[in-house]
C-alpha positions as MATLAB code, in Angstrom:
seq = 'MGAKVDDVMGRFRRELTRIKDAGGKLESELRELVARTENLNKSVGALGGSDLLSKEEYDLFLEGFKRVKSVKGFGGGSSLDVITAVAREIVMKEIEKHAADGLGRVDYALGPSGAWVVRHSKAYICKRSWIPTGPFSVHPDAQKMLEPSFGEPGKCFALNGSSGFVEIKLKTGIIPEDVTLEHVAKSVAFDRSTAPRDCRVSAWFEGLEDKPSVRDERMFPLLEFTYDLERSNAQTFDIDVSDSGLINMVRLDITSNHGNPDYTCVYRFRVHGHEPDHLFMNVVDQ';
ca = [
       3.039   52.130   38.828;
       2.232   48.822   35.710;
       4.566   46.157   37.284;
       2.799   47.136   40.311;
      -0.011   46.659   39.480;
       0.491   43.337   37.455;
       1.623   42.268   40.524;
      -1.531   43.105   42.333;
      -3.406   40.814   39.830;
      -0.874   38.251   39.470;
      -1.638   37.986   43.080;
      -4.844   38.466   42.948;
      -4.642   35.892   39.813;
      -3.184   32.920   42.529;
      -5.898   33.788   45.757;
      -8.481   32.880   42.973;
      -7.193   29.704   42.154;
      -5.800   28.670   45.732;
     -10.255   29.916   46.743;
     -11.391   27.455   43.840;
      -8.743   24.395   44.583;
     -10.386   24.452   47.812;
     -13.565   24.632   46.709;
     -12.984   21.748   44.785;
     -11.620   20.189   47.831;
     -15.196   21.370   50.433;
     -17.122   19.985   47.466;
     -15.119   16.604   47.112;
     -15.178   15.953   51.285;
     -19.057   16.797   51.016;
     -19.636   14.458   47.697;
     -17.487   12.307   50.407;
     -19.688   12.457   52.934;
     -22.744   12.573   51.798;
     -22.034    8.946   50.601;
     -20.601    7.880   53.823;
     -24.679    8.680   55.028;
     -25.634    7.152   52.838;
     -24.287    3.999   53.156;
     -25.003    4.629   56.584;
     -28.964    4.918   55.866;
     -28.684    1.801   53.407;
     -26.535   -0.403   56.858;
     -29.303    0.840   59.532;
     -32.367   -0.429   57.098;
     -30.767   -3.367   56.409;
     -30.077   -4.510   60.104;
     -33.162   -3.641   61.049;
     -34.446   -5.842   58.134;
     -32.250   -8.592   58.671;
     -32.340  -11.880   60.515;
     -28.311  -11.171   61.753;
     -30.362   -8.728   64.548;
     -33.445   -9.489   66.843;
     -36.338   -6.987   67.363;
     -34.757   -6.216   70.947;
     -31.461   -6.148   69.318;
     -32.211   -3.617   66.835;
     -34.613   -1.281   69.682;
     -30.871   -0.560   71.144;
     -29.598    0.328   68.043;
     -32.723    2.497   66.828;
     -32.797    4.015   70.864;
     -28.579    4.807   70.143;
     -28.798    6.025   67.311;
     -31.336    8.524   68.437;
     -29.608    9.104   71.167;
     -26.190   10.343   68.843;
     -28.829   12.818   67.130;
     -28.421   15.061   70.480;
     -24.514   15.512   69.715;
     -23.474   18.346   68.867;
     -22.051   18.518   65.339;
     -24.776   16.043   64.510;
     -23.883   15.319   60.718;
     -20.125   15.717   60.773;
     -17.284   12.931   60.947;
     -17.350   12.450   65.229;
     -20.860   11.791   65.080;
     -20.413    9.124   62.509;
     -17.481    7.587   64.702;
     -20.039    7.386   67.498;
     -22.719    5.803   65.081;
     -20.292    3.657   64.051;
     -19.485    2.796   67.396;
     -23.062    1.861   68.098;
     -23.279   -0.202   65.535;
     -19.504   -2.464   65.859;
     -21.209   -2.816   69.513;
     -24.030   -4.786   68.152;
     -22.163   -6.978   65.328;
     -19.979   -7.740   68.310;
     -22.484   -9.285   70.119;
     -23.988  -11.128   66.743;
     -20.527  -12.294   66.909;
     -19.974  -13.421   70.514;
     -23.544  -14.941   69.716;
     -22.435  -16.887   66.933;
     -19.134  -18.204   68.269;
     -21.143  -18.766   71.146;
     -22.788  -21.809   67.913;
     -24.349  -19.548   66.513;
     -27.618  -19.552   68.501;
     -25.808  -19.199   72.349;
     -27.069  -22.377   72.995;
     -25.585  -25.470   74.474;
     -26.400  -28.578   71.903;
     -25.854  -31.287   73.816;
     -26.456  -33.826   70.531;
     -22.828  -31.728   69.311;
     -20.739  -34.230   67.882;
     -17.324  -33.054   69.248;
     -19.302  -32.372   72.531;
     -19.603  -35.872   72.732;
     -23.036  -36.827   71.508;
     -23.079  -39.549   68.736;
     -25.436  -41.072   65.845;
     -26.099  -44.974   67.669;
     -28.871  -45.720   64.430;
     -30.417  -44.797   61.105;
     -32.691  -45.106   58.500;
     -31.225  -46.054   55.087;
     -28.441  -44.129   54.002;
     -29.058  -42.272   50.762;
     -25.721  -44.199   48.813;
     -24.319  -42.685   45.104;
     -23.278  -44.743   42.784;
     -18.903  -43.984   43.596;
     -19.564  -44.652   46.551;
     -18.134  -47.715   48.198;
     -18.677  -47.635   52.056;
     -21.359  -51.134   52.517;
     -24.064  -50.396   54.904;
     -25.651  -53.072   56.732;
     -29.212  -52.392   58.866;
     -28.300  -51.650   61.823;
     -24.525  -49.774   61.716;
     -24.195  -46.528   61.543;
     -22.505  -45.392   58.426;
     -19.503  -42.996   58.488;
     -21.120  -39.880   57.256;
     -24.380  -40.058   60.307;
     -22.103  -37.352   62.595;
     -22.195  -34.906   59.217;
     -25.595  -33.859   61.079;
     -23.893  -32.997   64.845;
     -21.959  -31.040   63.563;
     -21.050  -27.238   62.307;
     -21.712  -26.937   58.703;
     -20.593  -23.911   58.472;
     -23.678  -22.857   55.818;
     -21.985  -25.282   52.999;
     -23.704  -27.188   50.530;
     -23.368  -31.262   50.781;
     -22.192  -31.154   54.821;
     -25.072  -33.200   55.673;
     -26.315  -36.766   56.040;
     -28.412  -37.913   53.525;
     -31.000  -40.484   54.596;
     -32.571  -42.612   51.919;
     -36.386  -41.773   50.591;
     -38.455  -39.386   51.526;
     -38.621  -40.090   55.372;
     -36.583  -41.559   57.318;
     -35.370  -41.807   61.414;
     -31.939  -41.333   63.448;
     -31.377  -41.670   66.972;
     -28.590  -40.105   68.992;
     -26.791  -40.523   72.827;
     -26.522  -37.275   74.555;
     -23.692  -35.997   75.765;
     -25.331  -36.388   79.194;
     -28.413  -36.327   81.080;
     -30.212  -33.370   80.396;
     -34.297  -31.810   80.982;
     -34.809  -31.166   77.329;
     -36.218  -27.460   76.307;
     -36.070  -27.296   72.669;
     -34.965  -28.850   69.315;
     -33.416  -27.364   66.546;
     -33.248  -28.489   63.157;
     -31.772  -26.635   60.273;
     -30.930  -26.130   56.482;
     -28.231  -25.202   53.991;
     -29.880  -21.740   53.641;
     -31.287  -20.673   50.309;
     -29.075  -18.363   48.461;
     -26.414  -20.859   48.315;
     -29.101  -24.764   48.016;
     -28.503  -26.601   44.624;
     -31.917  -28.004   45.331;
     -33.896  -27.534   48.895;
     -36.269  -29.668   48.224;
     -34.425  -32.304   50.086;
     -35.092  -31.074   53.046;
     -36.964  -32.405   55.955;
     -40.666  -30.573   56.016;
     -43.369  -33.233   58.735;
     -40.323  -34.066   61.405;
     -41.208  -36.255   65.262;
     -39.676  -35.895   68.040;
     -38.696  -38.854   70.703;
     -36.795  -38.526   73.819;
     -35.952  -41.811   76.367;
     -32.662  -42.396   79.064;
     -30.911  -45.359   78.860;
     -28.280  -46.768   81.777;
     -24.521  -48.134   81.489;
     -26.526  -51.215   81.985;
     -29.705  -51.266   79.780;
     -30.472  -53.302   75.993;
     -30.815  -51.509   73.554;
     -34.330  -52.999   73.324;
     -35.455  -51.143   76.444;
     -36.504  -48.011   73.701;
     -40.144  -49.032   72.567;
     -40.514  -49.343   77.166;
     -38.946  -46.262   77.784;
     -39.138  -44.147   74.923;
     -41.731  -41.008   74.835;
     -42.965  -38.323   72.443;
     -41.814  -35.030   73.025;
     -43.306  -32.918   70.155;
     -43.729  -32.339   66.668;
     -42.637  -30.039   63.985;
     -42.586  -28.995   60.333;
     -39.372  -27.223   58.491;
     -40.355  -23.691   56.791;
     -37.770  -23.622   53.709;
     -39.652  -20.095   53.956;
     -38.089  -19.627   57.864;
     -34.097  -19.256   58.268;
     -32.100  -22.206   58.103;
     -31.815  -22.610   61.577;
     -35.177  -23.257   63.147;
     -35.551  -23.848   67.037;
     -39.134  -25.930   68.323;
     -40.080  -25.582   71.845;
     -40.636  -28.114   73.843;
     -44.060  -28.096   75.727;
     -44.062  -31.172   78.139;
     -44.660  -29.599   81.578;
     -42.324  -32.923   82.760;
     -41.106  -34.825   80.451;
     -37.675  -36.052   83.241;
     -34.248  -37.167   82.404;
     -33.299  -37.983   78.700;
     -30.308  -39.397   77.356;
     -31.674  -40.364   74.011;
     -33.444  -38.522   71.219;
     -34.911  -39.602   67.887;
     -35.792  -37.581   65.131;
     -38.512  -39.152   63.215;
     -38.778  -37.445   59.511;
     -42.495  -38.507   57.769;
     -41.636  -35.819   55.105;
     -39.420  -33.858   53.562;
     -40.349  -30.758   50.138;
     -40.225  -33.016   47.970;
     -37.504  -35.121   46.507;
     -38.357  -38.696   46.263;
     -34.300  -39.962   46.154;
     -32.863  -38.746   49.777;
     -33.436  -36.227   52.976;
     -30.158  -34.343   53.740;
     -30.399  -33.579   57.238;
     -27.958  -30.596   58.141;
     -27.789  -30.564   62.086;
     -29.673  -31.211   64.833;
     -28.974  -29.231   68.211;
     -31.067  -30.679   71.623;
     -31.182  -27.773   73.877;
     -32.177  -28.068   77.927;
     -30.370  -27.794   81.267;
     -28.752  -30.387   82.850;
     -30.435  -31.292   86.204;
     -28.492  -30.563   90.100;
     -26.915  -33.125   91.485;
     -29.316  -34.052   93.891;
     -31.807  -35.293   90.615;
     -28.155  -37.282   89.371;
     -27.101  -39.400   92.064;
     -31.194  -40.523   93.171;
     -31.277  -41.514   89.427;
     -28.014  -43.267   89.511;
     -29.645  -45.200   92.239;
];
């Protein structure tokens, strides 16, 4: 009789141990679920507050997030998977946009596509540099302002002093719509006082047979703007010219920077617009 009682008590203790272990595992899983939910809430808040998403994209994300609440078993793994899928879709769209040169806009001043710097004011040359520059020569680093810098400090072209200019031959003739000026991001910048501040953009069309002297006769203003250090590092400015006509040359005049008296850094300058139809191009060519 005593052996039988001991056997029953032994099984009872083993069952209690199993239940205790199962409870501990369940508690651990619940803690993990709570942590995942908190991380998700932080991620949603970060997505809404950062410059990564536009207001329209954030609204779409919220709509998807609200739809998830109606999914059976909300709060479980399946619902979290749905939320993750919504977030992944938004992120993929951002990746596609940045693969399209960050802004999702064609840049007709992109160096690798055929644009180039034809003239600029005096370049800033550090004492260790041995590259000679004359009054009409183009510095080898000038093309940096027409290439993606990927936010890396120092990947820029430095103009001497707090003001200067650059003239750019575009990839092809376009009807201009806006321009984008880029400086290094605040989070990685060594000295943001070198960023351009007040700027002016002019343009004109220069044919193959035209002499450089025609720039003074044909150049016309496109816009003036101020680069704001408190905004994103790549800032786009609309061209408020209802009938600017066809252009293939652009001049960026920097009339002041954010305080550095020695040099002004241009990380990247872009020109956006659209190409006219072939009929218009034929008339221009004639």
